[in-house]
Amino acid sequence: MSKLVYLFAGLFVNSAVLANNNATPLKDVYKLPVWVDQVQRVCPWKSKAGSGYVRMIRTEVDGRHGLFLQWVRKGIAGAPTQPTSTVLVEELTHEFPVRLEMPKAKLLPNSCQLSATAENINTERRYMMTFTLKGPGSYDMQVTRLYEGGL
């Protein structure tokens, strides 16, 4: 759990430091934990409270991947851009010990859909994982077990 707190604190503090000071980005990037594997901006979002984009943060610990979804709101009238909601995809932590391809995004009329192939690190069973992102902090996950093909 301490790694999760460190990630949240590191991402929030580092983005605040960059927005409010003349700090060098390189110095702050060095503070990023080594278990952060990839970060990618995926889909725009818009609500009555604001607009922004979703950022995916894939982690790797002990050979398995985890995933954070972060909704980032664009600042208005000179206010800094800042995260409004960050959620851990808990299913990957508790139910599916997998290595996960970086999900590919598809923008739908009322949501953003992320799809990725994953492989269980213990059994090598493969899955197709689909994440449907709605408003800030809201997602649904669907898992399809893939079978080996052949005649």
PDB file of C-alpha atoms in Angstrom:
ATOM      1  CA  MET A   1       0.000   0.000   0.000  1.00  0.00           C
ATOM      2  CA  SER A   2       2.897   2.381   0.654  1.00  0.00           C
ATOM      3  CA  LYS A   3       3.860   2.226  -3.036  1.00  0.00           C
ATOM      4  CA  LEU A   4       0.362   3.439  -3.985  1.00  0.00           C
ATOM      5  CA  VAL A   5       0.590   6.361  -1.596  1.00  0.00           C
ATOM      6  CA  TYR A   6       4.061   7.180  -2.914  1.00  0.00           C
ATOM      7  CA  LEU A   7       2.796   7.140  -6.505  1.00  0.00           C
ATOM      8  CA  PHE A   8      -0.115   9.427  -5.714  1.00  0.00           C
ATOM      9  CA  ALA A   9       2.064  11.784  -3.706  1.00  0.00           C
ATOM     10  CA  GLY A  10       4.831  11.746  -6.316  1.00  0.00           C
ATOM     11  CA  LEU A  11       2.551  12.448  -9.251  1.00  0.00           C
ATOM     12  CA  PHE A  12       0.517  15.110  -7.470  1.00  0.00           C
ATOM     13  CA  VAL A  13       3.457  16.895  -5.868  1.00  0.00           C
ATOM     14  CA  ASN A  14       5.626  16.752  -8.985  1.00  0.00           C
ATOM     15  CA  SER A  15       2.888  18.143 -11.239  1.00  0.00           C
ATOM     16  CA  ALA A  16       2.176  20.897  -8.693  1.00  0.00           C
ATOM     17  CA  VAL A  17       5.871  21.775  -8.460  1.00  0.00           C
ATOM     18  CA  LEU A  18       6.171  22.035 -12.235  1.00  0.00           C
ATOM     19  CA  ALA A  19       3.056  24.172 -12.497  1.00  0.00           C
ATOM     20  CA  ASN A  20       3.937  26.581  -9.693  1.00  0.00           C
ATOM     21  CA  ASN A  21       7.731  26.879  -9.825  1.00  0.00           C
ATOM     22  CA  ASN A  22      10.436  27.154 -12.395  1.00  0.00           C
ATOM     23  CA  ALA A  23      11.699  23.669 -11.501  1.00  0.00           C
ATOM     24  CA  THR A  24      13.369  21.651 -14.184  1.00  0.00           C
ATOM     25  CA  PRO A  25      11.223  18.729 -15.400  1.00  0.00           C
ATOM     26  CA  LEU A  26      14.268  16.443 -15.553  1.00  0.00           C
ATOM     27  CA  LYS A  27      14.869  16.816 -11.826  1.00  0.00           C
ATOM     28  CA  ASP A  28      11.255  15.836 -11.042  1.00  0.00           C
ATOM     29  CA  VAL A  29      11.259  12.898 -13.457  1.00  0.00           C
ATOM     30  CA  TYR A  30      14.139  11.376 -11.493  1.00  0.00           C
ATOM     31  CA  LYS A  31      11.780  11.167  -8.497  1.00  0.00           C
ATOM     32  CA  LEU A  32       9.328   8.937 -10.394  1.00  0.00           C
ATOM     33  CA  PRO A  33       9.331   5.431  -8.882  1.00  0.00           C
ATOM     34  CA  VAL A  34      11.090   2.791 -10.977  1.00  0.00           C
ATOM     35  CA  TRP A  35       8.006   0.566 -10.880  1.00  0.00           C
ATOM     36  CA  VAL A  36       6.127   3.081 -13.053  1.00  0.00           C
ATOM     37  CA  ASP A  37       6.496   1.271 -16.364  1.00  0.00           C
ATOM     38  CA  GLN A  38       4.626   3.501 -18.838  1.00  0.00           C
ATOM     39  CA  VAL A  39       2.451   6.596 -18.798  1.00  0.00           C
ATOM     40  CA  GLN A  40       0.169   7.525 -21.669  1.00  0.00           C
ATOM     41  CA  ARG A  41      -2.484  10.145 -22.344  1.00  0.00           C
ATOM     42  CA  VAL A  42      -5.448   8.323 -23.899  1.00  0.00           C
ATOM     43  CA  CYS A  43      -8.825  10.073 -24.232  1.00  0.00           C
ATOM     44  CA  PRO A  44     -10.382  13.470 -23.727  1.00  0.00           C
ATOM     45  CA  TRP A  45     -13.295  13.866 -21.306  1.00  0.00           C
ATOM     46  CA  LYS A  46     -15.856  16.583 -20.683  1.00  0.00           C
ATOM     47  CA  SER A  47     -18.458  17.153 -17.973  1.00  0.00           C
ATOM     48  CA  LYS A  48     -20.403  20.035 -16.464  1.00  0.00           C
ATOM     49  CA  ALA A  49     -17.550  20.557 -13.990  1.00  0.00           C
ATOM     50  CA  GLY A  50     -14.784  20.803 -16.583  1.00  0.00           C
ATOM     51  CA  SER A  51     -12.843  19.019 -19.280  1.00  0.00           C
ATOM     52  CA  GLY A  52      -9.499  17.346 -19.693  1.00  0.00           C
ATOM     53  CA  TYR A  53      -7.952  14.017 -20.564  1.00  0.00           C
ATOM     54  CA  VAL A  54      -7.410  10.553 -19.090  1.00  0.00           C
ATOM     55  CA  ARG A  55      -3.907   9.382 -18.298  1.00  0.00           C
ATOM     56  CA  MET A  56      -3.021   5.674 -17.940  1.00  0.00           C
ATOM     57  CA  ILE A  57      -0.194   4.706 -15.634  1.00  0.00           C
ATOM     58  CA  ARG A  58       1.026   1.126 -16.011  1.00  0.00           C
ATOM     59  CA  THR A  59       3.160  -0.253 -13.196  1.00  0.00           C
ATOM     60  CA  GLU A  60       5.334  -3.349 -12.925  1.00  0.00           C
ATOM     61  CA  VAL A  61       6.068  -5.047  -9.614  1.00  0.00           C
ATOM     62  CA  ASP A  62       7.368  -8.626  -9.305  1.00  0.00           C
ATOM     63  CA  GLY A  63       6.722  -9.368 -12.991  1.00  0.00           C
ATOM     64  CA  ARG A  64       3.061  -8.341 -12.987  1.00  0.00           C
ATOM     65  CA  HIS A  65       1.422  -5.196 -14.266  1.00  0.00           C
ATOM     66  CA  GLY A  66      -0.935  -2.864 -12.469  1.00  0.00           C
ATOM     67  CA  LEU A  67      -2.908   0.029 -13.902  1.00  0.00           C
ATOM     68  CA  PHE A  68      -3.935   3.426 -12.585  1.00  0.00           C
ATOM     69  CA  LEU A  69      -6.452   5.611 -14.405  1.00  0.00           C
ATOM     70  CA  GLN A  70      -6.157   9.327 -13.800  1.00  0.00           C
ATOM     71  CA  TRP A  71      -8.571  12.026 -14.941  1.00  0.00           C
ATOM     72  CA  VAL A  72      -6.720  15.307 -15.447  1.00  0.00           C
ATOM     73  CA  ARG A  73      -8.681  18.564 -15.610  1.00  0.00           C
ATOM     74  CA  LYS A  74      -7.410  21.442 -17.711  1.00  0.00           C
ATOM     75  CA  GLY A  75      -7.070  24.695 -15.816  1.00  0.00           C
ATOM     76  CA  ILE A  76      -9.040  27.768 -16.829  1.00  0.00           C
ATOM     77  CA  ALA A  77      -8.187  31.440 -16.524  1.00  0.00           C
ATOM     78  CA  GLY A  78      -4.540  30.694 -15.756  1.00  0.00           C
ATOM     79  CA  ALA A  79      -5.199  27.930 -13.222  1.00  0.00           C
ATOM     80  CA  PRO A  80      -2.842  24.937 -13.463  1.00  0.00           C
ATOM     81  CA  THR A  81      -3.860  21.638 -15.022  1.00  0.00           C
ATOM     82  CA  GLN A  82      -4.318  19.101 -12.229  1.00  0.00           C
ATOM     83  CA  PRO A  83      -5.522  15.557 -11.554  1.00  0.00           C
ATOM     84  CA  THR A  84      -9.114  15.398 -10.309  1.00  0.00           C
ATOM     85  CA  SER A  85      -9.451  11.659  -9.798  1.00  0.00           C
ATOM     86  CA  THR A  86      -7.020   8.732  -9.713  1.00  0.00           C
ATOM     87  CA  VAL A  87      -8.177   5.138  -9.352  1.00  0.00           C
ATOM     88  CA  LEU A  88      -6.333   1.864  -9.111  1.00  0.00           C
ATOM     89  CA  VAL A  89      -7.742  -0.928 -11.284  1.00  0.00           C
ATOM     90  CA  GLU A  90      -8.071  -3.220  -8.278  1.00  0.00           C
ATOM     91  CA  GLU A  91      -9.029  -6.271 -10.337  1.00  0.00           C
ATOM     92  CA  LEU A  92      -5.469  -6.399 -11.699  1.00  0.00           C
ATOM     93  CA  THR A  93      -4.095  -6.254  -8.156  1.00  0.00           C
ATOM     94  CA  HIS A  94      -6.320  -8.909  -6.584  1.00  0.00           C
ATOM     95  CA  GLU A  95      -7.885 -11.158  -9.245  1.00  0.00           C
ATOM     96  CA  PHE A  96      -5.648 -11.125 -12.313  1.00  0.00           C
ATOM     97  CA  PRO A  97      -1.862 -11.416 -11.842  1.00  0.00           C
ATOM     98  CA  VAL A  98      -1.051 -10.535 -15.464  1.00  0.00           C
ATOM     99  CA  ARG A  99       1.403  -8.918 -17.811  1.00  0.00           C
ATOM    100  CA  LEU A 100      -0.652  -6.478 -19.831  1.00  0.00           C
ATOM    101  CA  GLU A 101      -0.033  -4.854 -23.183  1.00  0.00           C
ATOM    102  CA  MET A 102      -0.462  -1.112 -23.018  1.00  0.00           C
ATOM    103  CA  PRO A 103      -4.198  -0.688 -23.709  1.00  0.00           C
ATOM    104  CA  LYS A 104      -5.303   0.883 -26.983  1.00  0.00           C
ATOM    105  CA  ALA A 105      -7.909   3.626 -26.746  1.00  0.00           C
ATOM    106  CA  LYS A 106     -11.101   4.061 -28.733  1.00  0.00           C
ATOM    107  CA  LEU A 107     -13.260   7.139 -28.200  1.00  0.00           C
ATOM    108  CA  LEU A 108     -16.994   6.331 -28.069  1.00  0.00           C
ATOM    109  CA  PRO A 109     -19.910   8.836 -27.897  1.00  0.00           C
ATOM    110  CA  ASN A 110     -20.292   8.695 -24.082  1.00  0.00           C
ATOM    111  CA  SER A 111     -17.127   6.947 -22.945  1.00  0.00           C
ATOM    112  CA  CYS A 112     -13.580   5.911 -23.712  1.00  0.00           C
ATOM    113  CA  GLN A 113     -12.838   2.240 -24.279  1.00  0.00           C
ATOM    114  CA  LEU A 114      -9.413   0.753 -23.581  1.00  0.00           C
ATOM    115  CA  SER A 115      -8.595  -2.750 -24.861  1.00  0.00           C
ATOM    116  CA  ALA A 116      -5.562  -4.907 -24.193  1.00  0.00           C
ATOM    117  CA  THR A 117      -4.389  -8.497 -24.336  1.00  0.00           C
ATOM    118  CA  ALA A 118      -3.040  -9.875 -21.070  1.00  0.00           C
ATOM    119  CA  GLU A 119      -1.320 -13.063 -19.960  1.00  0.00           C
ATOM    120  CA  ASN A 120      -1.480 -14.639 -16.503  1.00  0.00           C
ATOM    121  CA  ILE A 121       2.058 -14.717 -15.060  1.00  0.00           C
ATOM    122  CA  ASN A 122       1.467 -18.114 -13.411  1.00  0.00           C
ATOM    123  CA  THR A 123      -0.655 -20.123 -15.873  1.00  0.00           C
ATOM    124  CA  GLU A 124       0.071 -18.290 -19.155  1.00  0.00           C
ATOM    125  CA  ARG A 125      -3.700 -18.123 -19.778  1.00  0.00           C
ATOM    126  CA  ARG A 126      -4.545 -15.219 -22.065  1.00  0.00           C
ATOM    127  CA  TYR A 127      -7.316 -12.675 -21.717  1.00  0.00           C
ATOM    128  CA  MET A 128      -8.807  -9.776 -23.637  1.00  0.00           C
ATOM    129  CA  MET A 129      -9.406  -6.973 -21.152  1.00  0.00           C
ATOM    130  CA  THR A 130     -11.720  -4.084 -21.929  1.00  0.00           C
ATOM    131  CA  PHE A 131     -11.996  -1.031 -19.705  1.00  0.00           C
ATOM    132  CA  THR A 132     -14.864   1.401 -20.287  1.00  0.00           C
ATOM    133  CA  LEU A 133     -14.087   4.813 -18.777  1.00  0.00           C
ATOM    134  CA  LYS A 134     -16.936   7.160 -17.971  1.00  0.00           C
ATOM    135  CA  GLY A 135     -16.807  10.281 -15.815  1.00  0.00           C
ATOM    136  CA  PRO A 136     -13.877  11.031 -13.514  1.00  0.00           C
ATOM    137  CA  GLY A 137     -13.165   8.043 -11.260  1.00  0.00           C
ATOM    138  CA  SER A 138     -15.633   5.710 -12.981  1.00  0.00           C
ATOM    139  CA  TYR A 139     -14.707   2.641 -15.021  1.00  0.00           C
ATOM    140  CA  ASP A 140     -16.055  -0.832 -15.834  1.00  0.00           C
ATOM    141  CA  MET A 141     -13.865  -3.814 -16.654  1.00  0.00           C
ATOM    142  CA  GLN A 142     -14.764  -6.823 -18.796  1.00  0.00           C
ATOM    143  CA  VAL A 143     -12.537  -9.863 -19.169  1.00  0.00           C
ATOM    144  CA  THR A 144     -12.768 -12.475 -21.920  1.00  0.00           C
ATOM    145  CA  ARG A 145     -10.744 -15.665 -21.628  1.00  0.00           C
ATOM    146  CA  LEU A 146      -8.964 -16.415 -24.900  1.00  0.00           C
ATOM    147  CA  TYR A 147      -8.488 -20.004 -26.045  1.00  0.00           C
ATOM    148  CA  GLU A 148      -5.734 -21.380 -28.217  1.00  0.00           C
ATOM    149  CA  GLY A 149      -6.751 -21.694 -31.854  1.00  0.00           C
ATOM    150  CA  GLY A 150      -6.213 -24.694 -34.048  1.00  0.00           C
ATOM    151  CA  LEU A 151      -7.887 -27.321 -36.190  1.00  0.00           C
TER     152      LEU A 151
END
